[in-house]
């Protein structure tokens, strides 16, 4: 896999046509992959490090992400959203996979226990306890929209408050609360459906 040989490689993703690069990578264009790597590697490393908080594991996960982008660039579908969002979601997903592989169930409940009750009256600790024991959390998260999944990942895996999330995303806190509520509602429905139809 191409490496970033230039220590001063640009870190801006705004000037890169990520969707176009992924189309070129589908055709096996190594130069396009090198451009993709140089423009996204630092950004993805920051995103993954924020979740893992372990530089060594972060480097491994970033390499895995780019290996996946090289091996399966066709998994990007423009009709499902921007290419940049696809790359970031892939990074967050792979970082969370690593969290799930290296942390115990007790770690999950500790993260969930730092938050308050949701509007429906079920504590987040209760909810995540149930999913961690009886349901595949990642598959459950994959059923959400990008916006719903984004706020839950920030809350549970980055341990951010709703205000922190609102500040990070540049949206009103009411929008964050609405996304969290709709995401938890959707996850509960999916969870109960999975129990009814294992």
mmCIF file of N, CA, C and O in Angstrom, residues 134-190:
data_model
loop_
_atom_site.group_PDB
_atom_site.id
_atom_site.type_symbol
_atom_site.label_atom_id
_atom_site.label_comp_id
_atom_site.label_asym_id
_atom_site.label_seq_id
_atom_site.Cartn_x
_atom_site.Cartn_y
_atom_site.Cartn_z
ATOM 1 N N UNK A 134 -26.992 -9.337 24.198
ATOM 2 C CA UNK A 134 -27.849 -10.165 23.350
ATOM 3 C C UNK A 134 -27.890 -9.778 21.880
ATOM 4 O O UNK A 134 -28.592 -10.409 21.114
ATOM 5 N N UNK A 135 -27.179 -8.753 21.477
ATOM 6 C CA UNK A 135 -27.296 -8.305 20.081
ATOM 7 C C UNK A 135 -25.992 -7.721 19.603
ATOM 8 O O UNK A 135 -25.235 -7.181 20.391
ATOM 9 N N UNK A 136 -25.723 -7.860 18.337
ATOM 10 C CA UNK A 136 -24.498 -7.332 17.757
ATOM 11 C C UNK A 136 -24.614 -5.821 17.642
ATOM 12 O O UNK A 136 -25.363 -5.312 16.814
ATOM 13 N N UNK A 137 -23.851 -5.085 18.457
ATOM 14 C CA UNK A 137 -23.983 -3.637 18.511
ATOM 15 C C UNK A 137 -23.629 -2.985 17.181
ATOM 16 O O UNK A 137 -24.304 -2.065 16.734
ATOM 17 N N UNK A 138 -22.598 -3.465 16.548
ATOM 18 C CA UNK A 138 -22.204 -2.837 15.288
ATOM 19 C C UNK A 138 -23.278 -3.012 14.222
ATOM 20 O O UNK A 138 -23.600 -2.091 13.482
ATOM 21 N N UNK A 139 -23.860 -4.213 14.139
ATOM 22 C CA UNK A 139 -24.919 -4.435 13.152
ATOM 23 C C UNK A 139 -26.116 -3.537 13.468
ATOM 24 O O UNK A 139 -26.774 -3.014 12.581
ATOM 25 N N UNK A 140 -26.369 -3.356 14.759
ATOM 26 C CA UNK A 140 -27.467 -2.489 15.151
ATOM 27 C C UNK A 140 -27.197 -1.049 14.734
ATOM 28 O O UNK A 140 -28.062 -0.368 14.184
ATOM 29 N N UNK A 141 -25.971 -0.565 14.960
ATOM 30 C CA UNK A 141 -25.626 0.793 14.570
ATOM 31 C C UNK A 141 -25.693 0.981 13.057
ATOM 32 O O UNK A 141 -26.029 2.057 12.566
ATOM 33 N N UNK A 142 -25.392 -0.081 12.317
ATOM 34 C CA UNK A 142 -25.413 0.009 10.854
ATOM 35 C C UNK A 142 -26.810 0.234 10.301
ATOM 36 O O UNK A 142 -26.967 0.594 9.139
ATOM 37 N N UNK A 143 -27.844 0.016 11.109
ATOM 38 C CA UNK A 143 -29.212 0.226 10.626
ATOM 39 C C UNK A 143 -29.629 1.701 10.717
ATOM 40 O O UNK A 143 -30.674 2.069 10.195
ATOM 41 N N UNK A 144 -28.807 2.504 11.395
ATOM 42 C CA UNK A 144 -29.155 3.911 11.583
ATOM 43 C C UNK A 144 -28.727 4.752 10.383
ATOM 44 O O UNK A 144 -27.902 4.334 9.579
ATOM 45 N N UNK A 145 -29.278 5.952 10.307
ATOM 46 C CA UNK A 145 -28.784 6.900 9.328
ATOM 47 C C UNK A 145 -27.404 7.377 9.781
ATOM 48 O O UNK A 145 -27.024 7.211 10.956
ATOM 49 N N UNK A 146 -26.658 7.979 8.864
ATOM 50 C CA UNK A 146 -25.331 8.487 9.210
ATOM 51 C C UNK A 146 -25.409 9.490 10.364
ATOM 52 O O UNK A 146 -24.606 9.450 11.300
ATOM 53 N N UNK A 147 -26.394 10.399 10.322
ATOM 54 C CA UNK A 147 -26.508 11.437 11.348
ATOM 55 C C UNK A 147 -26.848 10.844 12.711
ATOM 56 O O UNK A 147 -26.330 11.287 13.742
ATOM 57 N N UNK A 148 -27.733 9.823 12.731
ATOM 58 C CA UNK A 148 -28.085 9.178 14.002
ATOM 59 C C UNK A 148 -26.877 8.451 14.584
ATOM 60 O O UNK A 148 -26.571 8.558 15.775
ATOM 61 N N UNK A 149 -26.189 7.713 13.738
ATOM 62 C CA UNK A 149 -25.047 6.934 14.206
ATOM 63 C C UNK A 149 -23.931 7.855 14.703
ATOM 64 O O UNK A 149 -23.276 7.580 15.709
ATOM 65 N N UNK A 150 -23.745 8.959 14.008
ATOM 66 C CA UNK A 150 -22.683 9.887 14.362
ATOM 67 C C UNK A 150 -22.828 10.385 15.795
ATOM 68 O O UNK A 150 -21.861 10.391 16.560
ATOM 69 N N UNK A 151 -24.049 10.792 16.188
ATOM 70 C CA UNK A 151 -24.217 11.342 17.536
ATOM 71 C C UNK A 151 -24.074 10.260 18.598
ATOM 72 O O UNK A 151 -23.543 10.518 19.680
ATOM 73 N N UNK A 152 -24.529 9.032 18.313
ATOM 74 C CA UNK A 152 -24.381 7.962 19.302
ATOM 75 C C UNK A 152 -22.917 7.585 19.479
ATOM 76 O O UNK A 152 -22.458 7.335 20.600
ATOM 77 N N UNK A 153 -22.167 7.530 18.375
ATOM 78 C CA UNK A 153 -20.747 7.197 18.491
ATOM 79 C C UNK A 153 -20.012 8.256 19.303
ATOM 80 O O UNK A 153 -19.144 7.933 20.116
ATOM 81 N N UNK A 154 -20.361 9.509 19.091
ATOM 82 C CA UNK A 154 -19.724 10.581 19.860
ATOM 83 C C UNK A 154 -20.084 10.478 21.339
ATOM 84 O O UNK A 154 -19.250 10.701 22.216
ATOM 85 N N UNK A 155 -21.338 10.124 21.624
ATOM 86 C CA UNK A 155 -21.781 10.038 23.017
ATOM 87 C C UNK A 155 -21.168 8.843 23.728
ATOM 88 O O UNK A 155 -20.653 8.967 24.849
ATOM 89 N N UNK A 156 -21.195 7.665 23.089
ATOM 90 C CA UNK A 156 -20.773 6.444 23.774
ATOM 91 C C UNK A 156 -19.289 6.158 23.669
ATOM 92 O O UNK A 156 -18.660 5.735 24.632
ATOM 93 N N UNK A 157 -18.704 6.381 22.500
ATOM 94 C CA UNK A 157 -17.327 5.963 22.296
ATOM 95 C C UNK A 157 -16.328 7.101 22.448
ATOM 96 O O UNK A 157 -15.159 6.862 22.687
ATOM 97 N N UNK A 158 -16.793 8.336 22.293
ATOM 98 C CA UNK A 158 -15.913 9.476 22.557
ATOM 99 C C UNK A 158 -16.263 10.140 23.881
ATOM 100 O O UNK A 158 -15.585 11.055 24.318
ATOM 101 N N UNK A 159 -17.367 9.676 24.508
ATOM 102 C CA UNK A 159 -17.778 10.144 25.834
ATOM 103 C C UNK A 159 -18.018 11.657 25.854
ATOM 104 O O UNK A 159 -17.653 12.349 26.807
ATOM 105 N N UNK A 160 -18.642 12.180 24.791
ATOM 106 C CA UNK A 160 -18.943 13.608 24.720
ATOM 107 C C UNK A 160 -20.344 13.884 25.246
ATOM 108 O O UNK A 160 -21.242 13.060 25.106
ATOM 109 N N UNK A 161 -20.514 15.052 25.848
ATOM 110 C CA UNK A 161 -21.849 15.468 26.260
ATOM 111 C C UNK A 161 -22.610 15.949 25.028
ATOM 112 O O UNK A 161 -22.021 16.201 23.963
ATOM 113 N N UNK A 162 -23.918 16.116 25.186
ATOM 114 C CA UNK A 162 -24.703 16.596 24.053
ATOM 115 C C UNK A 162 -24.267 18.002 23.652
ATOM 116 O O UNK A 162 -24.264 18.344 22.465
ATOM 117 N N UNK A 163 -23.885 18.829 24.591
ATOM 118 C CA UNK A 163 -23.392 20.171 24.265
ATOM 119 C C UNK A 163 -22.091 20.075 23.480
ATOM 120 O O UNK A 163 -21.883 20.810 22.506
ATOM 121 N N UNK A 164 -21.183 19.167 23.909
ATOM 122 C CA UNK A 164 -19.928 18.980 23.188
ATOM 123 C C UNK A 164 -20.190 18.544 21.747
ATOM 124 O O UNK A 164 -19.537 19.004 20.811
ATOM 125 N N UNK A 165 -21.155 17.630 21.594
ATOM 126 C CA UNK A 165 -21.493 17.143 20.261
ATOM 127 C C UNK A 165 -22.035 18.278 19.402
ATOM 128 O O UNK A 165 -21.654 18.430 18.235
ATOM 129 N N UNK A 166 -22.919 19.075 19.978
ATOM 130 C CA UNK A 166 -23.495 20.205 19.245
ATOM 131 C C UNK A 166 -22.406 21.177 18.803
ATOM 132 O O UNK A 166 -22.398 21.648 17.660
ATOM 133 N N UNK A 167 -21.469 21.460 19.707
ATOM 134 C CA UNK A 167 -20.368 22.370 19.377
ATOM 135 C C UNK A 167 -19.496 21.778 18.278
ATOM 136 O O UNK A 167 -19.074 22.476 17.352
ATOM 137 N N UNK A 168 -19.212 20.476 18.378
ATOM 138 C CA UNK A 168 -18.347 19.809 17.402
ATOM 139 C C UNK A 168 -18.982 19.798 16.015
ATOM 140 O O UNK A 168 -18.303 20.005 15.008
ATOM 141 N N UNK A 169 -20.285 19.560 15.963
ATOM 142 C CA UNK A 169 -20.982 19.458 14.678
ATOM 143 C C UNK A 169 -21.460 20.808 14.163
ATOM 144 O O UNK A 169 -21.852 20.922 12.988
ATOM 145 N N UNK A 170 -21.483 21.817 15.040
ATOM 146 C CA UNK A 170 -21.963 23.128 14.631
ATOM 147 C C UNK A 170 -23.462 23.174 14.424
ATOM 148 O O UNK A 170 -23.960 23.856 13.527
ATOM 149 N N UNK A 171 -24.197 22.417 15.257
ATOM 150 C CA UNK A 171 -25.658 22.391 15.163
ATOM 151 C C UNK A 171 -26.243 22.734 16.533
ATOM 152 O O UNK A 171 -25.558 22.620 17.553
ATOM 153 N N UNK A 172 -27.525 23.142 16.583
ATOM 154 C CA UNK A 172 -28.149 23.426 17.884
ATOM 155 C C UNK A 172 -28.224 22.175 18.748
ATOM 156 O O UNK A 172 -28.341 21.047 18.233
ATOM 157 N N UNK A 173 -28.186 22.358 20.060
ATOM 158 C CA UNK A 173 -28.250 21.209 20.958
ATOM 159 C C UNK A 173 -29.585 20.476 20.813
ATOM 160 O O UNK A 173 -29.662 19.257 20.980
ATOM 161 N N UNK A 174 -30.645 21.210 20.450
ATOM 162 C CA UNK A 174 -31.941 20.560 20.226
ATOM 163 C C UNK A 174 -31.877 19.565 19.082
ATOM 164 O O UNK A 174 -32.540 18.522 19.115
ATOM 165 N N UNK A 175 -31.067 19.869 18.069
ATOM 166 C CA UNK A 175 -30.891 18.949 16.947
ATOM 167 C C UNK A 175 -30.189 17.681 17.407
ATOM 168 O O UNK A 175 -30.566 16.567 17.021
ATOM 169 N N UNK A 176 -29.177 17.844 18.258
ATOM 170 C CA UNK A 176 -28.468 16.680 18.791
ATOM 171 C C UNK A 176 -29.412 15.812 19.616
ATOM 172 O O UNK A 176 -29.451 14.588 19.467
ATOM 173 N N UNK A 177 -30.204 16.444 20.484
ATOM 174 C CA UNK A 177 -31.146 15.695 21.322
ATOM 175 C C UNK A 177 -32.142 14.937 20.455
ATOM 176 O O UNK A 177 -32.475 13.773 20.739
ATOM 177 N N UNK A 178 -32.612 15.561 19.398
ATOM 178 C CA UNK A 178 -33.569 14.916 18.501
ATOM 179 C C UNK A 178 -32.946 13.709 17.814
ATOM 180 O O UNK A 178 -33.573 12.646 17.704
ATOM 181 N N UNK A 179 -31.687 13.849 17.371
ATOM 182 C CA UNK A 179 -31.010 12.733 16.702
ATOM 183 C C UNK A 179 -30.755 11.584 17.667
ATOM 184 O O UNK A 179 -30.902 10.415 17.301
ATOM 185 N N UNK A 180 -30.367 11.920 18.892
ATOM 186 C CA UNK A 180 -30.128 10.868 19.892
ATOM 187 C C UNK A 180 -31.424 10.119 20.183
ATOM 188 O O UNK A 180 -31.454 8.884 20.225
ATOM 189 N N UNK A 181 -32.505 10.867 20.378
ATOM 190 C CA UNK A 181 -33.791 10.244 20.684
ATOM 191 C C UNK A 181 -34.253 9.338 19.545
ATOM 192 O O UNK A 181 -34.669 8.193 19.769
ATOM 193 N N UNK A 182 -34.168 9.832 18.314
ATOM 194 C CA UNK A 182 -34.610 9.017 17.175
ATOM 195 C C UNK A 182 -33.711 7.804 16.993
ATOM 196 O O UNK A 182 -34.184 6.715 16.634
ATOM 197 N N UNK A 183 -32.415 7.960 17.256
ATOM 198 C CA UNK A 183 -31.488 6.833 17.120
ATOM 199 C C UNK A 183 -31.781 5.756 18.159
ATOM 200 O O UNK A 183 -31.827 4.560 17.845
ATOM 201 N N UNK A 184 -31.992 6.176 19.412
ATOM 202 C CA UNK A 184 -32.284 5.199 20.467
ATOM 203 C C UNK A 184 -33.617 4.494 20.204
ATOM 204 O O UNK A 184 -33.752 3.289 20.442
ATOM 205 N N UNK A 185 -34.591 5.239 19.704
ATOM 206 C CA UNK A 185 -35.881 4.635 19.367
ATOM 207 C C UNK A 185 -35.715 3.592 18.278
ATOM 208 O O UNK A 185 -36.255 2.476 18.361
ATOM 209 N N UNK A 186 -34.940 3.936 17.234
ATOM 210 C CA UNK A 186 -34.708 3.002 16.135
ATOM 211 C C UNK A 186 -33.953 1.769 16.611
ATOM 212 O O UNK A 186 -34.276 0.632 16.220
ATOM 213 N N UNK A 187 -32.973 1.957 17.479
ATOM 214 C CA UNK A 187 -32.201 0.823 17.984
ATOM 215 C C UNK A 187 -33.067 -0.097 18.840
ATOM 216 O O UNK A 187 -32.942 -1.326 18.766
ATOM 217 N N UNK A 188 -33.942 0.487 19.653
ATOM 218 C CA UNK A 188 -34.826 -0.347 20.469
ATOM 219 C C UNK A 188 -35.737 -1.193 19.582
ATOM 220 O O UNK A 188 -35.957 -2.376 19.835
ATOM 221 N N UNK A 189 -36.279 -0.568 18.525
ATOM 222 C CA UNK A 189 -37.161 -1.309 17.615
ATOM 223 C C UNK A 189 -36.401 -2.443 16.934
ATOM 224 O O UNK A 189 -36.896 -3.571 16.832
ATOM 225 N N UNK A 190 -35.182 -2.146 16.478
ATOM 226 C CA UNK A 190 -34.374 -3.172 15.818
ATOM 227 C C UNK A 190 -33.989 -4.292 16.784
ATOM 228 O O UNK A 190 -33.981 -5.469 16.423
#
